[in-house]
mmCIF file of C-alpha atoms in Angstrom:
data_model
loop_
_atom_site.group_PDB
_atom_site.id
_atom_site.type_symbol
_atom_site.label_atom_id
_atom_site.label_comp_id
_atom_site.label_asym_id
_atom_site.label_seq_id
_atom_site.Cartn_x
_atom_site.Cartn_y
_atom_site.Cartn_z
ATOM 1 C CA MET G 132 82.902 -2.678 12.078
ATOM 2 C CA GLY G 133 84.123 -3.659 15.451
ATOM 3 C CA GLU G 134 86.220 -1.903 18.030
ATOM 4 C CA LEU G 135 89.827 -0.837 16.782
ATOM 5 C CA LYS G 136 92.174 -2.964 18.330
ATOM 6 C CA SER G 137 95.879 -2.067 19.407
ATOM 7 C CA THR G 138 98.486 -4.195 18.060
ATOM 8 C CA LYS G 139 101.682 -2.187 18.724
ATOM 9 C CA ARG G 140 102.732 0.939 20.938
ATOM 10 C CA ARG G 141 105.746 3.258 20.162
ATOM 11 C CA GLN G 142 106.414 6.611 21.552
ATOM 12 C CA GLY G 143 104.597 9.161 19.113
ATOM 13 C CA LEU G 144 103.016 6.258 17.129
ATOM 14 C CA ARG G 145 100.368 3.646 17.942
ATOM 15 C CA GLN G 146 99.724 0.823 15.556
ATOM 16 C CA VAL G 147 96.095 -0.198 15.323
ATOM 17 C CA GLU G 148 93.773 -2.711 13.453
ATOM 18 C CA VAL G 149 91.406 -0.827 11.083
ATOM 19 C CA GLN G 150 88.681 -1.980 8.743
ATOM 20 C CA ARG G 151 89.283 -0.190 5.474
ATOM 21 C CA VAL G 152 86.210 0.511 3.408
ATOM 22 C CA ALA G 153 86.035 1.339 -0.444
ATOM 23 C CA GLU G 154 84.219 -0.750 -3.084
ATOM 24 C CA GLU G 155 85.135 -3.729 -0.936
ATOM 25 C CA SER G 156 86.259 -3.876 2.813
ATOM 26 C CA TRP G 157 89.131 -5.541 4.490
ATOM 27 C CA THR G 158 91.024 -5.531 7.776
ATOM 28 C CA ASP G 159 94.230 -3.644 7.528
ATOM 29 C CA GLU G 160 96.828 -2.233 10.124
ATOM 30 C CA ASP G 161 97.428 1.743 10.445
ATOM 31 C CA PHE G 162 99.303 4.191 12.553
ATOM 32 C CA VAL G 163 97.736 6.896 14.551
ATOM 33 C CA ALA G 164 99.442 9.478 16.726
ATOM 34 C CA THR G 165 99.532 8.706 20.376
ATOM 35 C CA GLU G 166 97.790 11.067 22.805
ATOM 36 C CA GLU G 167 97.990 10.492 26.450
ATOM 37 C CA PRO G 168 97.787 12.990 29.485
ATOM 38 C CA LEU G 169 100.935 14.502 31.086
ATOM 39 C CA GLU G 170 100.468 15.872 34.454
ATOM 40 C CA ILE G 171 103.057 18.603 35.321
ATOM 41 C CA ARG G 172 103.960 18.920 39.003
ATOM 42 C CA LEU G 173 105.687 21.843 40.552
ATOM 43 C CA SER G 174 108.292 21.839 43.249
ATOM 44 C CA HIS G 175 108.961 25.261 44.665
ATOM 45 C CA VAL G 176 109.840 27.009 47.907
ATOM 46 C CA GLY G 177 106.827 28.691 49.618
ATOM 47 C CA ALA G 178 106.467 31.873 51.652
ATOM 48 C CA ASP G 179 107.442 29.878 54.682
ATOM 49 C CA LYS G 180 110.635 28.936 53.118
ATOM 50 C CA ALA G 181 109.618 25.212 52.923
ATOM 51 C CA ARG G 182 109.718 23.326 49.524
ATOM 52 C CA THR G 183 106.512 21.893 48.620
ATOM 53 C CA GLU G 184 105.096 19.921 45.664
ATOM 54 C CA ARG G 185 101.859 20.426 43.803
ATOM 55 C CA SER G 186 100.011 19.499 40.639
ATOM 56 C CA LEU G 187 100.166 22.332 38.214
ATOM 57 C CA ALA G 188 98.300 21.185 35.137
ATOM 58 C CA ILE G 189 97.435 18.247 32.929
ATOM 59 C CA THR G 190 97.749 18.427 29.064
ATOM 60 C CA MET G 191 96.906 15.884 26.402
ATOM 61 C CA ARG G 192 100.074 15.498 24.337
ATOM 62 C CA THR G 193 102.005 13.194 22.191
ATOM 63 C CA PRO G 194 104.617 11.434 24.291
ATOM 64 C CA GLY G 195 108.332 12.562 23.815
ATOM 65 C CA ASN G 196 110.234 15.549 24.870
ATOM 66 C CA ASP G 197 108.131 15.762 27.897
ATOM 67 C CA ASP G 198 110.872 17.980 29.760
ATOM 68 C CA GLU G 199 110.862 20.485 27.021
ATOM 69 C CA LEU G 200 107.212 20.686 27.055
ATOM 70 C CA ALA G 201 107.140 21.229 30.817
ATOM 71 C CA ALA G 202 109.866 23.994 30.545
ATOM 72 C CA GLY G 203 108.165 25.729 27.731
ATOM 73 C CA PHE G 204 104.730 25.731 29.549
ATOM 74 C CA LEU G 205 106.242 27.169 32.627
ATOM 75 C CA LEU G 206 107.840 29.986 30.617
ATOM 76 C CA SER G 207 104.790 30.703 28.635
ATOM 77 C CA GLU G 208 102.496 30.750 31.912
ATOM 78 C CA GLY G 209 105.099 33.238 33.311
ATOM 79 C CA ILE G 210 106.166 30.953 36.153
ATOM 80 C CA ILE G 211 109.956 31.248 35.224
ATOM 81 C CA LYS G 212 111.700 33.644 33.291
ATOM 82 C CA ARG G 213 114.898 32.202 32.285
ATOM 83 C CA ARG G 214 116.927 28.819 32.354
ATOM 84 C CA ALA G 215 118.475 29.760 35.872
ATOM 85 C CA ASP G 216 114.920 29.612 37.277
ATOM 86 C CA LEU G 217 114.571 25.755 36.497
ATOM 87 C CA VAL G 218 116.645 23.252 38.394
ATOM 88 C CA SER G 219 115.340 20.239 36.645
ATOM 89 C CA VAL G 220 112.487 18.513 35.181
ATOM 90 C CA THR G 221 112.223 14.667 36.079
ATOM 91 C CA THR G 222 110.062 11.689 35.239
ATOM 92 C CA VAL G 223 107.898 10.661 38.125
ATOM 93 C CA GLY G 224 106.855 6.868 38.251
ATOM 94 C CA PRO G 225 105.257 4.253 38.291
ATOM 95 C CA PRO G 226 104.524 3.964 34.533
ATOM 96 C CA ALA G 227 100.782 4.025 33.253
ATOM 97 C CA PRO G 228 99.109 0.974 31.908
ATOM 98 C CA SER G 229 100.362 1.931 28.407
ATOM 99 C CA GLY G 230 103.843 1.759 29.719
ATOM 100 C CA LEU G 231 104.477 5.271 29.324
ATOM 101 C CA PHE G 232 105.444 7.682 32.069
ATOM 102 C CA ASN G 233 102.769 10.426 32.252
ATOM 103 C CA VAL G 234 104.019 12.520 35.167
ATOM 104 C CA VAL G 235 106.985 14.936 35.485
ATOM 105 C CA CYS G 236 108.203 17.337 38.274
ATOM 106 C CA ALA G 237 109.691 20.565 37.542
ATOM 107 C CA THR G 238 111.865 21.625 40.336
ATOM 108 C CA LEU G 239 112.217 25.503 40.603
ATOM 109 C CA ALA G 240 115.430 27.361 42.135
ATOM 110 C CA ASP G 241 114.924 28.555 45.777
ATOM 111 C CA HIS G 242 114.819 32.170 44.513
ATOM 112 C CA VAL G 243 111.733 31.704 42.352
ATOM 113 C CA ALA G 244 108.854 33.361 43.793
ATOM 114 C CA VAL G 245 105.427 31.584 42.832
ATOM 115 C CA GLU G 246 102.190 33.233 42.686
ATOM 116 C CA LEU G 247 99.684 30.813 44.492
ATOM 117 C CA GLU G 248 96.732 32.251 42.512
ATOM 118 C CA ARG G 249 98.447 31.024 39.398
ATOM 119 C CA LEU G 250 98.851 27.650 40.740
ATOM 120 C CA GLU G 251 95.313 27.502 42.251
ATOM 121 C CA ARG G 252 93.866 27.498 38.799
ATOM 122 C CA HIS G 253 94.668 23.742 38.324
ATOM 123 C CA PHE G 254 93.595 24.271 34.814
ATOM 124 C CA TYR G 255 93.008 21.466 32.370
ATOM 125 C CA THR G 256 94.561 22.192 28.920
ATOM 126 C CA SER G 257 93.125 20.490 25.966
ATOM 127 C CA SER G 258 95.343 19.287 23.110
ATOM 128 C CA SER G 259 93.539 21.609 20.726
ATOM 129 C CA CYS G 260 93.341 24.791 22.544
ATOM 130 C CA GLY G 261 95.723 25.868 25.268
ATOM 131 C CA VAL G 262 93.500 28.719 26.538
ATOM 132 C CA CYS G 263 90.230 26.523 26.824
ATOM 133 C CA GLY G 264 90.692 25.907 30.397
ATOM 134 C CA LYS G 265 91.324 29.333 31.511
ATOM 135 C CA ALA G 266 88.659 31.364 33.114
ATOM 136 C CA SER G 267 88.391 34.242 30.593
ATOM 137 C CA LEU G 268 90.336 35.964 28.072
ATOM 138 C CA ALA G 269 91.103 38.515 30.528
ATOM 139 C CA ALA G 270 93.163 35.948 32.365
ATOM 140 C CA VAL G 271 95.575 35.471 29.326
ATOM 141 C CA ALA G 272 97.897 38.477 29.822
ATOM 142 C CA VAL G 273 101.157 38.829 27.833
ATOM 143 C CA HIS G 274 104.171 39.155 30.215
ATOM 144 C CA SER G 275 107.304 39.314 28.027
ATOM 145 C CA GLN G 276 110.667 40.315 29.072
ATOM 146 C CA TYR G 277 111.729 40.891 25.619
ATOM 147 C CA ASP G 278 111.208 43.724 23.179
ATOM 148 C CA VAL G 279 111.231 42.333 19.589
ATOM 149 C CA ARG G 280 110.300 45.762 17.959
ATOM 150 C CA ALA G 281 113.901 46.676 17.085
ATOM 151 C CA THR G 282 115.101 43.157 16.230
ATOM 152 C CA ALA G 283 117.296 43.190 13.214
ATOM 153 C CA PHE G 284 116.037 39.684 11.723
ATOM 154 C CA LYS G 285 115.063 39.690 8.121
ATOM 155 C CA ILE G 286 114.442 36.849 5.513
ATOM 156 C CA GLU G 287 114.249 36.762 1.853
ATOM 157 C CA ARG G 288 110.813 35.921 0.323
ATOM 158 C CA GLY G 289 111.925 32.821 -1.454
ATOM 159 C CA VAL G 290 113.752 31.622 1.587
ATOM 160 C CA LEU G 291 110.570 31.811 3.644
ATOM 161 C CA GLY G 292 108.463 30.287 0.797
ATOM 162 C CA ALA G 293 110.475 27.267 0.994
ATOM 163 C CA LEU G 294 110.113 26.484 4.612
ATOM 164 C CA PRO G 295 106.682 24.586 4.776
ATOM 165 C CA THR G 296 108.376 21.903 2.370
ATOM 166 C CA LYS G 297 111.227 21.631 4.873
ATOM 167 C CA LEU G 298 108.904 21.516 7.815
ATOM 168 C CA ILE G 299 107.085 18.563 6.515
ATOM 169 C CA ALA G 300 110.414 16.728 5.575
ATOM 170 C CA GLU G 301 111.348 16.830 9.375
ATOM 171 C CA GLN G 302 107.924 15.611 10.668
ATOM 172 C CA SER G 303 108.581 11.870 11.271
ATOM 173 C CA VAL G 304 105.376 11.025 12.946
ATOM 174 C CA PHE G 305 103.203 13.011 10.741
ATOM 175 C CA GLU G 306 104.501 11.302 7.654
ATOM 176 C CA ARG G 307 103.069 7.972 9.301
ATOM 177 C CA THR G 308 99.888 9.426 10.694
ATOM 178 C CA GLY G 309 99.108 12.585 9.100
ATOM 179 C CA GLY G 310 97.724 13.838 12.696
ATOM 180 C CA LEU G 311 100.147 15.972 14.230
ATOM 181 C CA HIS G 312 101.010 19.527 14.413
ATOM 182 C CA ALA G 313 104.543 20.902 14.247
ATOM 183 C CA SER G 314 106.407 24.085 15.148
ATOM 184 C CA GLY G 315 109.914 24.695 13.533
ATOM 185 C CA LEU G 316 112.678 27.087 14.397
ATOM 186 C CA PHE G 317 114.577 28.730 11.489
ATOM 187 C CA ASP G 318 117.398 31.233 10.761
ATOM 188 C CA ALA G 319 117.635 33.941 8.200
ATOM 189 C CA SER G 320 119.239 31.520 5.660
ATOM 190 C CA GLY G 321 116.309 29.193 5.779
ATOM 191 C CA GLY G 322 117.863 26.668 7.787
ATOM 192 C CA VAL G 323 115.678 24.705 10.120
ATOM 193 C CA LEU G 324 117.354 24.233 13.403
ATOM 194 C CA ALA G 325 114.859 22.301 15.402
ATOM 195 C CA VAL G 326 111.151 20.697 14.763
ATOM 196 C CA ARG G 327 108.792 19.525 17.419
ATOM 197 C CA GLU G 328 105.601 17.614 16.915
ATOM 198 C CA ASP G 329 102.458 17.108 18.997
ATOM 199 C CA VAL G 330 98.716 16.511 18.828
ATOM 200 C CA GLY G 331 98.508 19.883 20.311
ATOM 201 C CA ARG G 332 99.595 22.981 18.337
ATOM 202 C CA HIS G 333 100.349 24.650 21.551
ATOM 203 C CA ASN G 334 102.306 21.504 22.896
ATOM 204 C CA ALA G 335 104.414 21.611 19.647
ATOM 205 C CA LEU G 336 105.377 25.118 20.243
ATOM 206 C CA ASP G 337 105.973 24.679 24.124
ATOM 207 C CA LYS G 338 108.291 21.813 23.193
ATOM 208 C CA LEU G 339 110.179 23.822 20.653
ATOM 209 C CA ILE G 340 110.612 26.855 23.171
ATOM 210 C CA GLY G 341 111.452 24.524 26.045
ATOM 211 C CA SER G 342 114.294 22.922 24.060
ATOM 212 C CA ARG G 343 115.707 26.439 23.577
ATOM 213 C CA LEU G 344 115.097 27.295 27.343
ATOM 214 C CA LEU G 345 116.840 24.196 28.547
ATOM 215 C CA ALA G 346 119.896 24.948 26.207
ATOM 216 C CA ASP G 347 119.893 28.616 27.627
ATOM 217 C CA GLY G 348 119.199 29.764 24.017
ATOM 218 C CA LEU G 349 116.580 32.539 24.808
ATOM 219 C CA PRO G 350 115.672 35.099 23.420
ATOM 220 C CA LEU G 351 115.007 33.848 19.914
ATOM 221 C CA ALA G 352 115.834 37.303 18.524
ATOM 222 C CA GLU G 353 117.837 35.811 15.582
ATOM 223 C CA PHE G 354 115.156 33.233 14.466
ATOM 224 C CA GLY G 355 111.618 32.784 13.232
ATOM 225 C CA ILE G 356 109.066 30.335 14.153
ATOM 226 C CA LEU G 357 106.944 28.320 11.547
ATOM 227 C CA VAL G 358 103.695 26.487 12.710
ATOM 228 C CA SER G 359 102.076 23.892 10.675
ATOM 229 C CA GLY G 360 98.311 25.074 11.321
ATOM 230 C CA ARG G 361 96.776 28.301 12.113
ATOM 231 C CA ALA G 362 98.255 31.252 13.940
ATOM 232 C CA SER G 363 96.396 31.781 17.096
ATOM 233 C CA PHE G 364 96.432 34.406 19.746
ATOM 234 C CA GLU G 365 98.194 31.765 22.180
ATOM 235 C CA LEU G 366 100.946 30.791 19.786
ATOM 236 C CA MET G 367 101.794 34.582 19.069
ATOM 237 C CA GLN G 368 102.049 34.934 22.973
ATOM 238 C CA LYS G 369 104.336 32.111 23.456
ATOM 239 C CA ALA G 370 106.694 33.277 20.468
ATOM 240 C CA LEU G 371 106.692 36.859 22.079
ATOM 241 C CA ILE G 372 107.467 35.455 25.435
ATOM 242 C CA ALA G 373 110.431 33.604 23.772
ATOM 243 C CA GLY G 374 111.564 36.818 22.056
ATOM 244 C CA CYS G 375 110.928 35.630 18.590
ATOM 245 C CA PRO G 376 110.259 38.398 16.049
ATOM 246 C CA LEU G 377 108.541 36.532 13.226
ATOM 247 C CA VAL G 378 105.859 33.856 13.198
ATOM 248 C CA ALA G 379 104.807 32.128 9.969
ATOM 249 C CA ALA G 380 101.825 30.047 9.648
ATOM 250 C CA VAL G 381 100.767 27.573 6.913
ATOM 251 C CA GLY G 382 97.100 28.413 7.895
ATOM 252 C CA ALA G 383 95.111 31.432 8.862
ATOM 253 C CA PRO G 384 95.790 33.966 11.620
ATOM 254 C CA SER G 385 93.119 35.085 14.100
ATOM 255 C CA SER G 386 92.181 38.498 14.558
ATOM 256 C CA LEU G 387 93.700 38.720 18.117
ATOM 257 C CA ALA G 388 96.829 37.031 16.663
ATOM 258 C CA VAL G 389 97.134 39.993 14.429
ATOM 259 C CA ASP G 390 96.223 42.497 17.209
ATOM 260 C CA LEU G 391 99.055 41.072 19.444
ATOM 261 C CA ALA G 392 101.679 41.234 16.551
ATOM 262 C CA ARG G 393 100.606 44.680 15.785
ATOM 263 C CA GLU G 394 100.859 45.820 19.386
ATOM 264 C CA PHE G 395 104.314 44.153 20.153
ATOM 265 C CA GLY G 396 106.063 44.773 16.662
ATOM 266 C CA MET G 397 106.109 41.181 15.639
ATOM 267 C CA THR G 398 105.890 40.085 11.891
ATOM 268 C CA LEU G 399 102.934 37.713 11.350
ATOM 269 C CA VAL G 400 102.895 35.668 8.101
ATOM 270 C CA GLY G 401 99.723 33.402 7.112
ATOM 271 C CA PHE G 402 98.735 31.004 4.352
ATOM 272 C CA LEU G 403 102.439 30.421 3.674
ATOM 273 C CA LYS G 404 103.253 28.615 0.418
ATOM 274 C CA ARG G 405 106.085 28.446 -1.906
ATOM 275 C CA ASP G 406 105.061 31.268 -4.399
ATOM 276 C CA ARG G 407 102.688 33.147 -2.147
ATOM 277 C CA PHE G 408 101.757 34.335 1.313
ATOM 278 C CA ASN G 409 100.000 37.081 3.445
ATOM 279 C CA VAL G 410 101.948 39.426 5.686
ATOM 280 C CA TYR G 411 99.649 40.858 8.299
ATOM 281 C CA THR G 412 102.097 42.997 10.419
ATOM 282 C CA ARG G 413 105.862 44.326 9.868
ATOM 283 C CA PRO G 414 106.568 43.329 6.133
ATOM 284 C CA ASP G 415 109.667 45.168 6.478
ATOM 285 C CA ARG G 416 111.373 42.008 7.820
ATOM 286 C CA ILE G 417 110.839 40.346 4.610
ATOM 287 C CA SER G 418 112.815 41.060 1.627
ATOM 288 C CA THR G 419 110.893 40.822 -1.694
ATOM 289 C CA GLY G 420 113.975 41.106 -4.012
ATOM 290 C CA ASP G 421 112.387 44.087 -5.885
#
């Protein structure tokens, strides 16, 4: 079979020529999820009171909602803590050969003090695992300004079980490609308020959290987060930093995800299906109807 040939590009989708093989083989067209690098630059005021701009990170992402991705990333990395810390996120040109703009610059408010050591890591974040580029697990510290232990959020078992179907219904790119992760924000009645998709599970969650940050909608004390894959330590950390008391995953949780949820009083649900699921921590937030 020859090299796949691109025939069409759209934000989030790319149409390619493919050779389908069954009992016979034939040339056809298919859609794949777009994956391109995004460089996040940071403009901030240094110790000398002069404003400087530098590269902060590169992540492989699905184009779209890049401002939200950058905002969520800055929050989860502890570089900003609130909406007032971020002046703007702007696209930086020229466009890449693909026609997409793959550089954004986040401008911080003058009052934000930036730890230079944090910037000097210049780590590369892969689309599959946001912590892969960090030197060690010891470098991944939880710095949440919100205490979710006493949050009053509660949801009924049947309402929670219906959420995966609702999430899939909102995944427009996944429907065409089958190749994207998603994170959804839901309320206690089961209403899905927002969904973000990306080739990287951590990017999808950063986009979701970033959308709330830019709307000055943090903390997420009255909401839960649903992720389409497994629940990792990093996803739990991001949810905690955003002040979210409940994370539900269609897949399995990791041991560190369970440990983090237990330590900080979060509810963690895994293997979520309509008629069954596992609750690993704080089951009191889920009403069983008994």
